[in-house]
Amino acid sequence: MGRFGDYQNEIYIAGLHGHQPRLPIRFEEMQAKAHAVLPASLVSYVAGGCGNERTQDANVAAFDGWGLVPRMFVGATERDLSIDLFGLKFPTPIFMSPIGVIGLCAQDGHGDLATARAASQTGVPMVASTLTVDPLEDVAKALDPTPGFFQLYTPTDRELAESLVHRAEAAGFKAIVVTLDTWLTGWRPRDLSTASFPQLRGLCLANYFSDPRFRAQLARPPEQDLQAATMQWARVFGNPLTWDDLPWLRSLTRLPLLIKGICHPDDARRAIDGGVDGIYCSNHGGRQANGGLAALDMLPGIVAAAGKVPVLFDSGVRTGTDVIKALAMGAAAVGIGRPYAYGLAVGGVAGIVHVLRCLLAEADLYMAVDGYPRIAELRPDMLRRVAR
Ligand code: FNR
């Protein structure tokens, strides 16, 4: 992708030839377009959150509470946005957060593959959800050559969990991300109002339906009895893990193990003592609990507790400047969620690539203008609270 900020030159030069951007630049416009093309049940599933959605609004608003102090006479003509994570080098500091049902957001119903292709084209890694339309092996193939991570919703059946992790390893995923905050679903009024929950309709369950352990427990295969298979999925889906389960989780893989949903420094410390390789600070985009605390406000405490262990972050990132602020607070990598789902809905693979390029261009130009050529120079003391 060259220098990320150059995306604006491409756009302006195309304008000289009479071409306006086909895809929206601003998140709000992309969201509005996506809402116009997606079926109503998917709009409520993707856009909706828990309760009256104060947490998801707070996630976004929290970024407005911080500003980066501009530095001059730096001449930041070259910016380095690359990061090292678990021994891998990534060209950018962002990744695509796991989104179950992303499969359904694509016009052709194969959004997991589209996301993987966008990762392949951009070098921005995808964290593939457990809940996909296409099996994880197919997603892994489409990711190549960009490394990807596999996100695990830990089932109550330990053998099924082991099978999923071993399949992810065999498929070439480079880390396992265990999501802790979704062993049951939070109270989501938008979905409740339409009585719609895609998985209960047998959708996005390919990883289960293709799993030998899962299939062995069915009287008839999912192709013959979708309802029974779906009910079996509902029985095994959510495991209310406790600290006693951590040694077992750790034993599942030699790949880097990350835990997602961490918001308290004590939880971060204890998990690191238990052998995890990365902490993923997130409140699931406000979809799970409506406690009102923005994930960004939790990030500095988690970074301090984690020490040298990398902290990944998501929840509320909408712009390139948001990415930079999270990095300045100490995030090792920043997750993009709903923005790429909307890009996919509107423009397929090209739509995701466009969203990622816009975020990266804005981040890159922000670093250029404000005089921060390297991520290491984005430190917490360069951020100031914004008085309201
Ligand atoms: C999610 N998220 C999520 N997380 C996860 O670990 N596994 C999953 O399958 C899903 N599925 C999912 C579906 C949808 C529609 C959304 C919007 C989100 C949470 C996701 O990884 C991330 O934490 C949030 O998207 C971050 O919030 P924002 O920035 O998208 O608001």
Coordinates of C-alpha atoms in Angstrom, one line a residue, residues 141-350:
K141 CA -6.6 -20.2 2.8
A142 CA -8.1 -16.8 1.7
L143 CA -5.9 -14.9 4.2
D144 CA -2.6 -16.0 2.7
P145 CA 0.0 -14.4 2.9
T146 CA -1.3 -12.2 5.8
P147 CA -1.2 -14.0 9.1
G148 CA -4.5 -14.4 10.9
F149 CA -5.6 -15.2 14.4
F150 CA -8.5 -17.5 15.4
Q151 CA -11.0 -16.4 18.0
L152 CA -12.5 -19.1 20.2
Y153 CA -15.8 -19.1 21.9
T154 CA -15.0 -21.8 24.3
P155 CA -17.7 -24.5 24.2
T156 CA -18.7 -26.4 27.3
D157 CA -17.5 -29.6 25.6
R158 CA -13.8 -29.6 26.2
E159 CA -13.1 -32.0 23.4
L160 CA -14.9 -29.7 21.0
A161 CA -12.8 -26.8 22.2
E162 CA -9.6 -28.8 21.6
S163 CA -10.8 -29.9 18.2
L164 CA -11.4 -26.2 17.1
V165 CA -8.1 -25.1 18.4
H166 CA -6.2 -27.9 16.8
R167 CA -8.0 -27.2 13.5
A168 CA -7.0 -23.6 13.7
E169 CA -3.4 -24.5 14.3
A170 CA -3.4 -27.0 11.4
A171 CA -5.0 -24.3 9.2
G172 CA -2.1 -22.0 9.9
F173 CA -3.6 -19.4 12.3
K174 CA -0.9 -17.7 14.3
A175 CA -2.6 -17.1 17.6
I176 CA -5.7 -18.1 19.5
V177 CA -7.9 -15.4 21.0
V178 CA -10.3 -16.6 23.7
T179 CA -13.2 -14.3 24.2
L180 CA -14.3 -14.3 27.8
D181 CA -17.2 -11.9 27.9
T182 CA -19.7 -13.8 25.8
W183 CA -20.5 -17.1 27.4
L184 CA -24.1 -15.9 27.2
T185 CA -25.6 -13.0 25.3
G186 CA -26.2 -9.6 26.9
W187 CA -29.6 -8.0 26.8
R188 CA -29.9 -6.6 23.3
P189 CA -33.2 -4.7 22.8
R190 CA -32.9 -4.2 19.1
D191 CA -32.5 -8.0 18.5
L192 CA -35.1 -8.8 21.0
S193 CA -37.6 -6.4 19.3
T194 CA -37.3 -8.4 16.1
A195 CA -36.9 -11.7 18.0
S196 CA -33.9 -12.4 15.7
F197 CA -30.6 -14.1 16.6
P198 CA -28.9 -15.5 13.5
Q199 CA -27.2 -18.5 15.1
L200 CA -30.4 -19.9 16.4
R201 CA -31.5 -20.1 12.8
G202 CA -28.5 -22.3 12.1
L203 CA -26.5 -19.5 10.5
C204 CA -22.8 -18.9 10.9
L205 CA -22.2 -22.3 12.5
A206 CA -19.9 -23.8 9.8
N207 CA -17.0 -24.4 12.3
Y208 CA -19.3 -26.5 14.4
F209 CA -21.1 -28.3 11.6
S210 CA -17.8 -29.2 10.0
D211 CA -16.2 -30.4 13.2
P212 CA -15.8 -34.2 13.6
R213 CA -16.3 -34.0 17.4
F214 CA -19.4 -31.9 17.0
R215 CA -20.8 -34.1 14.3
A216 CA -20.1 -37.3 16.3
Q217 CA -22.6 -36.1 18.9
L218 CA -25.5 -35.7 16.5
A219 CA -28.0 -38.4 15.7
R220 CA -28.2 -37.1 12.2
P221 CA -25.8 -34.7 10.4
P222 CA -26.7 -31.0 10.1
E223 CA -27.4 -31.4 6.4
Q224 CA -30.3 -33.7 7.3
D225 CA -31.5 -32.1 10.5
L226 CA -30.5 -28.5 10.9
Q227 CA -32.7 -27.8 13.8
A228 CA -31.3 -30.6 16.0
A229 CA -27.8 -29.5 15.1
T230 CA -28.6 -26.0 15.9
M231 CA -30.0 -27.0 19.3
Q232 CA -26.9 -29.0 20.0
W233 CA -24.9 -25.9 19.2
A234 CA -27.0 -23.8 21.7
R235 CA -26.3 -26.5 24.3
V236 CA -22.5 -26.4 24.0
F237 CA -21.9 -22.8 22.9
G238 CA -21.2 -20.8 26.1
N239 CA -18.7 -21.9 28.7
P240 CA -18.7 -19.7 31.9
L241 CA -15.0 -20.1 32.4
T242 CA -13.3 -19.4 35.7
W243 CA -9.7 -19.1 36.7
D244 CA -9.6 -22.8 37.3
D245 CA -10.0 -23.3 33.6
L246 CA -7.0 -21.2 32.6
P247 CA -4.4 -23.9 33.0
W248 CA -6.5 -26.1 30.7
L249 CA -6.9 -23.3 28.1
R250 CA -3.2 -22.6 28.2
S251 CA -2.5 -26.3 27.6
L252 CA -4.6 -26.3 24.5
T253 CA -2.0 -24.7 22.2
R254 CA 1.6 -23.7 21.8
L255 CA 0.5 -20.7 19.8
P256 CA 0.3 -17.3 21.4
L257 CA -2.8 -17.3 23.6
L258 CA -4.7 -14.0 24.1
I259 CA -7.8 -13.4 26.2
K260 CA -10.4 -10.9 25.0
G261 CA -12.7 -8.9 27.2
I262 CA -10.2 -7.8 29.9
C263 CA -11.0 -4.5 31.5
H264 CA -9.6 -4.8 35.0
P265 CA -5.9 -4.6 35.8
D266 CA -6.1 -7.5 38.3
D267 CA -7.6 -9.8 35.7
A268 CA -4.8 -8.8 33.3
R269 CA -2.1 -9.6 36.0
R270 CA -3.6 -12.9 37.0
A271 CA -4.0 -14.0 33.4
I272 CA -0.4 -13.2 32.7
D273 CA 0.7 -15.1 35.8
G274 CA -1.4 -18.0 34.3
G275 CA 0.7 -17.9 31.1
V276 CA -1.3 -15.9 28.5
D277 CA 0.8 -14.2 25.9
G278 CA -1.4 -11.2 25.2
I279 CA -4.2 -9.2 26.8
Y280 CA -7.1 -8.0 24.6
C281 CA -8.8 -5.0 26.3
S282 CA -12.3 -4.7 24.9
N283 CA -15.9 -4.4 26.1
H284 CA -17.2 -6.1 22.9
G285 CA -18.3 -2.8 21.5
G286 CA -20.8 -2.4 24.2
R287 CA -22.8 -5.4 22.9
Q288 CA -22.5 -7.5 26.0
A289 CA -22.9 -5.3 29.1
N290 CA -24.3 -1.8 29.4
G291 CA -22.2 -0.8 32.4
G292 CA -21.4 2.6 30.8
L293 CA -17.7 2.5 31.0
A294 CA -15.8 3.2 27.8
A295 CA -13.2 0.5 27.0
L296 CA -10.7 3.3 26.2
D297 CA -10.9 4.5 29.8
M298 CA -9.8 1.0 30.9
L299 CA -6.9 0.8 28.6
P300 CA -4.2 2.7 30.6
G301 CA -4.7 0.6 33.7
I302 CA -4.5 -2.6 31.6
V303 CA -1.3 -1.5 29.9
A304 CA 0.3 -0.6 33.2
A305 CA -0.7 -4.0 34.6
A306 CA 0.5 -5.9 31.6
G307 CA 4.0 -4.6 31.6
K308 CA 5.9 -6.1 28.6
V309 CA 3.0 -8.3 27.6
P310 CA 1.2 -6.8 24.5
V311 CA -2.2 -5.3 25.0
L312 CA -4.6 -5.4 22.0
F313 CA -7.5 -3.0 22.1
D314 CA -10.8 -2.4 20.5
S315 CA -14.3 -0.8 21.0
G316 CA -15.3 2.5 19.6
V317 CA -12.5 3.0 17.0
R318 CA -14.0 5.0 14.2
T319 CA -11.2 7.1 12.8
G320 CA -7.4 7.1 12.2
T321 CA -7.0 9.6 15.0
D322 CA -8.7 7.1 17.3
V323 CA -6.1 4.5 16.3
I324 CA -3.3 6.9 17.1
K325 CA -4.7 7.8 20.5
A326 CA -5.1 4.1 21.5
L327 CA -1.5 3.5 20.4
A328 CA -0.4 6.5 22.5
M329 CA -2.1 5.0 25.5
G330 CA 0.0 1.9 25.0
A331 CA -2.1 -0.5 22.8
A332 CA 0.2 -2.8 20.9
A333 CA -2.4 -3.1 18.1
V334 CA -5.8 -1.6 17.6
G335 CA -8.9 -3.5 16.5
I336 CA -11.4 -2.3 13.9
G337 CA -14.9 -3.6 14.3
R338 CA -18.1 -2.2 12.9
P339 CA -16.4 0.1 10.4
Y340 CA -15.2 -2.8 8.3
A341 CA -18.5 -4.7 8.6
Y342 CA -20.2 -1.6 7.0
G343 CA -17.4 -1.4 4.3
L344 CA -18.1 -5.0 3.4
A345 CA -21.9 -4.5 3.2
V346 CA -21.5 -1.5 0.9
G347 CA -18.6 -2.5 -1.3
G348 CA -17.5 -6.1 -0.7
V349 CA -13.8 -6.8 -0.5
A350 CA -13.1 -3.4 -2.0

